[in-house]
Coordinates of C-alpha atoms in Angstrom, one line a residue:
M284 CA -102.1 69.3 -128.5
G285 CA -102.9 65.6 -128.0
T286 CA -101.7 63.3 -125.3
S287 CA -99.5 60.3 -126.1
S288 CA -100.7 57.2 -124.3
F289 CA -98.5 54.4 -122.9
H290 CA -99.5 50.8 -123.5
P291 CA -98.0 48.4 -120.9
G292 CA -98.3 45.5 -123.2
L293 CA -95.8 47.0 -125.5
T294 CA -93.0 46.8 -122.9
L295 CA -92.5 43.0 -123.4
V296 CA -92.5 43.5 -127.1
V297 CA -90.0 46.3 -126.8
L298 CA -87.6 44.2 -124.7
F299 CA -87.9 41.3 -127.1
L300 CA -87.1 43.5 -130.1
V301 CA -84.1 45.1 -128.3
L302 CA -82.7 41.6 -127.6
L303 CA -83.5 40.5 -131.2
A304 CA -81.8 43.5 -132.7
G305 CA -78.7 42.7 -130.5
E306 CA -76.3 44.9 -128.6
H307 CA -75.5 46.8 -131.7
S308 CA -78.8 48.6 -131.4
A309 CA -78.6 49.4 -127.7
L310 CA -78.8 53.1 -126.9
A311 CA -75.5 54.6 -125.9
W312 CA -76.8 57.6 -123.9
G313 CA -80.3 56.9 -122.6
P314 CA -83.1 59.4 -123.3
A315 CA -82.7 61.0 -119.8
T316 CA -79.0 61.7 -120.5
H317 CA -79.7 63.3 -123.8
L318 CA -82.4 65.5 -122.2
D319 CA -80.0 66.4 -119.4
F320 CA -77.4 67.5 -122.0
G321 CA -80.1 69.5 -123.9
L322 CA -81.2 71.3 -120.7
Q323 CA -77.6 72.3 -120.0
V324 CA -77.3 73.7 -123.5
L325 CA -80.4 75.8 -122.8
K326 CA -78.6 77.3 -119.8
E327 CA -75.6 78.3 -121.9
L328 CA -77.1 80.0 -124.9
L329 CA -74.5 82.8 -124.8
L330 CA -71.9 80.2 -125.9
L331 CA -73.8 79.4 -129.1
A332 CA -74.1 81.2 -132.5
P333 CA -76.6 84.1 -132.0
P334 CA -79.1 83.0 -134.6
V335 CA -79.2 79.4 -133.3
A336 CA -79.4 80.6 -129.7
A337 CA -82.4 82.9 -130.6
L338 CA -84.1 80.0 -132.3
I339 CA -83.6 77.6 -129.4
R340 CA -84.7 80.2 -126.9
R341 CA -88.0 80.7 -128.7
F342 CA -88.7 76.9 -129.1
P343 CA -87.0 75.1 -126.2
L344 CA -89.4 72.1 -126.1
D345 CA -89.0 71.6 -129.9
F346 CA -85.2 71.5 -129.4
L347 CA -85.4 69.1 -126.5
Y348 CA -87.7 66.8 -128.5
G349 CA -85.1 66.9 -131.3
T350 CA -82.5 65.6 -128.8
L351 CA -84.6 62.5 -128.4
A352 CA -85.7 62.0 -132.0
P353 CA -82.8 60.0 -133.5
D354 CA -83.5 57.1 -131.1
I355 CA -87.1 56.8 -132.2
T356 CA -86.1 54.2 -134.7
V357 CA -85.9 50.7 -133.1
G358 CA -83.3 48.4 -134.7
K359 CA -81.8 51.4 -136.4
N360 CA -78.5 49.5 -137.1
L361 CA -80.4 47.2 -139.5
S362 CA -80.7 50.2 -141.9
P363 CA -78.1 50.7 -144.6
Y364 CA -75.7 53.5 -143.6
A365 CA -77.1 55.9 -146.1
L366 CA -80.5 55.7 -144.4
H367 CA -79.2 55.4 -140.8
C368 CA -80.9 57.9 -138.5
H369 CA -77.4 58.6 -136.9
N370 CA -75.9 59.5 -140.3
W371 CA -74.8 63.2 -140.6
R372 CA -76.2 63.3 -144.1
V373 CA -79.7 62.3 -142.8
A374 CA -79.4 64.9 -139.9
R375 CA -78.4 67.6 -142.4
S376 CA -81.6 66.8 -144.4
V377 CA -83.7 67.2 -141.2
L378 CA -82.3 70.8 -140.9
E379 CA -82.2 71.7 -144.6
L380 CA -85.7 70.6 -145.3
A381 CA -87.2 72.3 -142.3
E382 CA -89.4 75.2 -143.6
R383 CA -90.5 76.7 -140.3
D384 CA -88.6 78.0 -137.3
H385 CA -89.9 75.5 -134.7
L386 CA -88.8 72.6 -137.1
R387 CA -85.4 74.2 -137.4
A388 CA -85.1 74.3 -133.6
F389 CA -86.1 70.6 -133.6
A390 CA -83.5 69.9 -136.3
W391 CA -80.7 71.5 -134.2
G392 CA -81.7 69.2 -131.3
Y393 CA -81.5 66.3 -133.7
L394 CA -78.0 67.3 -134.7
S395 CA -77.0 67.9 -131.1
H396 CA -78.0 64.3 -130.3
L397 CA -75.5 63.0 -132.9
A398 CA -72.8 65.3 -131.5
A399 CA -73.3 63.8 -128.0
D400 CA -73.3 60.3 -129.3
I401 CA -69.8 60.8 -130.8
V402 CA -68.5 60.4 -127.2
A403 CA -70.8 57.5 -126.3
H404 CA -70.1 55.4 -129.4
N405 CA -66.5 56.2 -130.0
Y406 CA -65.2 56.4 -126.4
F407 CA -67.5 55.5 -123.5
V408 CA -69.1 52.3 -124.7
P409 CA -66.0 50.9 -126.6
F410 CA -63.7 51.5 -123.7
K411 CA -66.1 50.0 -121.1
M412 CA -66.3 46.9 -123.3
V413 CA -62.5 46.6 -123.2
Q414 CA -62.1 47.6 -119.6
H415 CA -64.4 44.8 -118.4
F416 CA -63.0 42.1 -120.7
H417 CA -63.2 39.7 -117.8
R418 CA -67.0 39.4 -118.3
R419 CA -68.2 37.3 -121.2
R420 CA -70.6 39.8 -122.6
A421 CA -70.3 43.6 -122.7
A422 CA -73.4 45.0 -121.0
H423 CA -74.4 48.0 -123.1
A424 CA -77.8 48.4 -121.5
Y425 CA -76.3 48.2 -118.0
W426 CA -74.0 51.2 -118.7
E427 CA -76.9 53.1 -120.2
I428 CA -78.9 52.6 -117.1
R429 CA -75.9 53.4 -114.8
F430 CA -75.4 56.7 -116.6
D431 CA -79.1 57.6 -116.4
T432 CA -79.0 57.1 -112.7
W433 CA -76.9 60.2 -112.4
V434 CA -79.6 62.3 -114.0
G435 CA -81.6 64.6 -111.6
E436 CA -85.3 64.6 -111.0
E437 CA -85.7 67.9 -113.0
T438 CA -84.8 66.1 -116.2
W439 CA -87.3 63.3 -115.5
Q440 CA -90.0 65.9 -115.0
V441 CA -89.2 67.4 -118.4
A442 CA -89.3 63.9 -119.9
R443 CA -92.8 63.4 -118.5
T444 CA -93.8 66.7 -120.0
L445 CA -92.5 65.8 -123.4
S446 CA -94.1 62.4 -123.4
T447 CA -97.6 64.0 -122.9
R448 CA -97.2 66.4 -125.9
A449 CA -98.0 65.6 -129.5
F450 CA -95.4 66.8 -131.9
R451 CA -97.3 66.0 -135.0
E452 CA -95.6 68.4 -137.4
H453 CA -92.2 67.2 -136.2
D454 CA -93.2 63.6 -136.7
S455 CA -94.5 64.3 -140.2
H456 CA -91.2 66.0 -141.0
L457 CA -89.2 63.0 -139.9
R458 CA -91.6 60.6 -141.6
N459 CA -90.6 62.1 -144.9
I460 CA -86.9 61.6 -144.2
I461 CA -86.3 58.6 -142.0
V462 CA -86.8 55.1 -143.2
G463 CA -87.5 52.7 -140.3
P464 CA -86.1 49.2 -140.9
L465 CA -88.6 47.3 -138.8
F466 CA -91.8 49.4 -138.3
S467 CA -93.6 52.3 -139.7
F468 CA -92.7 55.7 -138.1
P469 CA -95.8 56.0 -135.8
V470 CA -95.1 52.5 -134.3
N471 CA -91.5 53.4 -133.8
K472 CA -92.4 56.5 -131.9
Q473 CA -94.8 54.6 -129.6
I474 CA -92.2 52.0 -128.9
F475 CA -89.7 54.7 -128.1
N476 CA -92.1 56.3 -125.6
S477 CA -92.6 52.8 -124.0
L478 CA -88.8 52.4 -123.8
M479 CA -88.5 55.7 -122.1
L480 CA -91.0 54.9 -119.4
A481 CA -89.6 51.4 -118.9
N482 CA -86.2 52.9 -118.5
R483 CA -87.4 55.0 -115.7
L484 CA -89.0 52.0 -114.0
L485 CA -85.7 50.2 -114.3
R486 CA -83.9 53.2 -112.8
R487 CA -86.3 53.4 -109.8
R488 CA -86.7 49.7 -109.0
Q489 CA -83.8 47.7 -110.3
A490 CA -80.8 49.9 -111.0
V491 CA -79.6 50.0 -107.3
R492 CA -80.0 46.3 -106.9
A493 CA -78.2 45.7 -110.2
V494 CA -75.3 48.0 -109.1
Q495 CA -75.0 46.1 -105.8
R496 CA -74.9 42.8 -107.6
N497 CA -72.2 44.1 -110.0
A498 CA -70.0 45.9 -107.6
S499 CA -67.0 45.5 -109.8
L500 CA -68.7 47.4 -112.7
V501 CA -67.9 50.8 -111.4
L502 CA -69.0 54.1 -113.0
D503 CA -67.7 56.8 -110.7
A504 CA -68.4 60.5 -110.6
G505 CA -65.2 61.3 -112.4
E506 CA -66.1 59.2 -115.4
V507 CA -69.6 60.7 -115.6
E508 CA -68.3 64.2 -115.4
E509 CA -65.7 63.6 -118.1
C510 CA -68.1 62.1 -120.5
R511 CA -70.7 64.8 -119.8
R512 CA -68.0 67.5 -120.4
L513 CA -66.8 65.9 -123.6
S514 CA -70.4 65.5 -124.9
L515 CA -71.4 69.1 -124.1
E516 CA -68.2 70.4 -125.7
R517 CA -69.2 68.8 -129.0
M518 CA -72.8 70.0 -128.8
R519 CA -71.6 73.5 -128.2
A520 CA -69.1 73.3 -131.1
L521 CA -71.9 72.2 -133.4
L522 CA -74.3 74.9 -132.3
R523 CA -71.6 77.5 -132.5
D524 CA -70.0 76.5 -135.9
G525 CA -73.1 75.0 -137.5
L526 CA -72.7 72.6 -140.4
D527 CA -69.1 73.7 -140.8
A528 CA -68.1 72.2 -137.4
E529 CA -65.2 69.8 -137.5
I530 CA -67.1 67.2 -135.5
L531 CA -69.2 66.4 -138.6
Q532 CA -66.1 64.5 -139.8
V533 CA -66.5 62.0 -137.0
D534 CA -68.8 59.0 -137.3
P535 CA -71.5 59.4 -134.6
T536 CA -72.3 55.6 -134.8
G537 CA -68.8 54.7 -133.8
H538 CA -69.1 51.7 -136.0
R539 CA -65.3 51.1 -136.4
N540 CA -64.4 51.7 -132.7
L541 CA -67.2 49.4 -131.6
L542 CA -66.0 46.6 -133.9
I543 CA -62.4 47.0 -132.7
A544 CA -63.6 47.0 -129.0
R545 CA -65.7 43.8 -129.5
Q546 CA -62.7 42.0 -131.0
L547 CA -60.4 43.3 -128.2
H548 CA -63.0 42.2 -125.7
R549 CA -63.1 38.6 -127.1
D550 CA -59.3 38.4 -127.4
L551 CA -58.6 39.6 -123.8
Y552 CA -61.4 37.4 -122.4
Q553 CA -59.8 34.4 -124.1
W554 CA -56.3 35.3 -122.9
Q555 CA -57.4 35.8 -119.3
R556 CA -59.2 32.5 -119.4
Q557 CA -56.0 30.7 -120.4
E558 CA -53.5 32.6 -118.3
Q559 CA -55.4 34.6 -115.6
L560 CA -52.5 37.0 -115.5
I561 CA -53.9 40.1 -117.2
D562 CA -53.9 43.2 -115.0
R563 CA -57.1 45.1 -115.6
R564 CA -55.6 48.3 -114.3
L565 CA -52.9 48.0 -117.0
V566 CA -55.6 47.4 -119.6
E567 CA -57.3 50.6 -118.5
R568 CA -54.0 52.6 -118.5
I569 CA -53.3 51.4 -122.0
Y570 CA -56.7 51.8 -123.7
R571 CA -58.5 54.7 -122.1
P572 CA -56.2 57.4 -123.6
L573 CA -56.3 55.7 -127.0
F574 CA -60.1 55.6 -127.1
R575 CA -60.3 59.1 -125.8
A576 CA -57.9 60.4 -128.4
S577 CA -60.0 58.7 -131.1
L578 CA -62.7 61.4 -130.6
D579 CA -60.4 63.7 -132.6
A580 CA -58.5 61.3 -134.8
R581 CA -58.7 57.8 -136.2
L582 CA -58.3 55.1 -133.6
E583 CA -54.9 53.3 -133.8
L584 CA -54.0 50.5 -131.4
P585 CA -50.7 48.8 -130.6
A586 CA -49.8 45.6 -132.4
A587 CA -50.2 42.2 -130.6
T588 CA -46.5 42.0 -129.7
E589 CA -46.5 45.4 -128.0
L590 CA -49.7 44.7 -126.2
L591 CA -48.5 41.4 -124.7
Q592 CA -45.2 43.1 -123.7
A593 CA -47.1 45.9 -122.1
L594 CA -49.3 43.5 -120.2
E595 CA -46.2 41.9 -118.9
Q596 CA -43.9 44.9 -118.4
G597 CA -46.1 47.9 -118.1
P598 CA -47.7 50.4 -120.6
E599 CA -44.6 52.5 -120.9
I600 CA -43.5 50.3 -123.7
L601 CA -46.3 51.7 -125.8
A602 CA -45.0 55.3 -125.6
G603 CA -44.5 55.4 -129.3
A604 CA -47.5 53.4 -130.4
G605 CA -51.1 54.4 -130.6
R606 CA -50.7 58.2 -130.4
G607 CA -52.5 58.9 -133.7
Q608 CA -50.0 56.7 -135.6
A609 CA -50.2 53.0 -136.5
A610 CA -47.9 50.9 -134.4
R611 CA -44.8 49.3 -136.0
R612 CA -45.7 46.0 -137.5
P613 CA -43.5 43.2 -136.1
G614 CA -41.4 41.1 -138.4
P615 CA -41.5 37.3 -138.8
R616 CA -39.0 36.8 -136.0
S617 CA -41.0 38.9 -133.6
W618 CA -44.1 36.8 -134.4
M619 CA -42.3 33.6 -133.8
L620 CA -41.0 34.8 -130.5
L621 CA -44.5 35.8 -129.5
M622 CA -45.9 32.4 -130.4
A623 CA -43.1 30.7 -128.5
R624 CA -43.9 32.8 -125.4
A625 CA -47.6 32.2 -125.7
K626 CA -47.1 28.5 -126.1
R627 CA -45.0 28.3 -122.9
R628 CA -47.5 30.2 -120.9
W629 CA -50.8 28.7 -122.0
R630 CA -52.1 25.9 -119.8
K631 CA -52.6 22.9 -122.1
P632 CA -54.6 24.5 -124.8
S633 CA -56.4 22.3 -127.2
A634 CA -55.0 21.9 -130.7
S635 CA -57.9 23.7 -132.3
R636 CA -57.7 26.6 -129.8
R637 CA -53.9 26.9 -130.3
Q638 CA -54.3 26.9 -134.0
K639 CA -57.0 29.6 -133.8
A640 CA -54.8 31.8 -131.7
W641 CA -51.9 31.3 -134.1
R642 CA -54.1 32.2 -137.0
Q643 CA -55.3 35.4 -135.3
L644 CA -51.9 36.6 -134.2
M645 CA -49.6 35.7 -137.2
P646 CA -49.6 37.4 -140.6
R647 CA -51.6 35.4 -143.1
G648 CA -48.6 34.5 -145.3
L649 CA -46.5 33.3 -142.4
F650 CA -49.3 31.2 -140.9
E651 CA -49.9 29.5 -144.2
K652 CA -46.2 28.9 -144.7
V653 CA -45.9 27.2 -141.2
S654 CA -49.0 25.2 -141.9
R655 CA -47.6 23.8 -145.2
R656 CA -44.4 22.9 -143.5
R657 CA -46.2 21.0 -140.8
R658 CA -48.3 19.1 -143.3
R659 CA -45.2 18.0 -145.2
K660 CA -43.6 16.7 -142.0
R661 CA -46.7 14.7 -141.2
K662 CA -46.7 13.1 -144.6
R663 CA -43.1 12.0 -144.1

């Protein structure tokens, strides 16, 4: 076994590349969190399928290395979906092309990583983006570090052990499957190791100060326990039911939910800048159950009219909307009433901002019809 070395000079390069790749490529669960989940699975082998449990019991370190492997690729979201390392089809290939038992244990760890990321990408990160709409940017890296601060010292010791071992055969196996968008696989692996150590330094020296400076960005024990429970449930389901597990129907990248959350974050941020009347507790009561339910079904959110009414009157008005069904689309009269209400409440918005809001909220045909009518009036 060789020893993997850490090059301090790579840290600045890594941070630059993470910023370059953008928040889309930020890790959802950090490496320590994934290891923590993997260690918990090793304590509950009786809950898994007997052949898988026997395999993981024989090769625990191979399994744990697999729980880290999908995040080796830096800038992974620059890859097309068919080659994305968080694609179930790619993960299946890691298992199906494994010819030896220790590689199969590694592959089950790889698949388990994706199962845990279902919760991170479809629920935890998207909801946090919406919940903290009052901040201009959604701090993905902040929430990753906050979650990793709940990990115990035992997990960090295992991380150090793994970082000093050379998994050459596993790396060769992945090299034949994964296509890195920015670097060759060996460079990707070294950058990942650097990220892991840099993450621990951030945890030790900066996380507490960052939490104190951002006291409003709360991650309490209840949220941590809920996300941990949901992630472990999906990992156990995968390792119990194998490739027939229902969770393989859910996108582990959470691409759709993240796009919706980013748009919601922008909209709510603009609304609160104009009105300063949006109750953040109501936003949480409305959206948390909807994003949580999207772990098992397609995310459906209320229409703009229902949302504004809920923010004014309370979330009870959404009782029929968003429970796995598309909300009723409002008619033209509802849209006009919404626009009239928004126009009365906004504080002297500029013409361009008002037009942009109208374009976002009104159906395309109705917006164009109103625009043509206004142009005709101006010509007269």
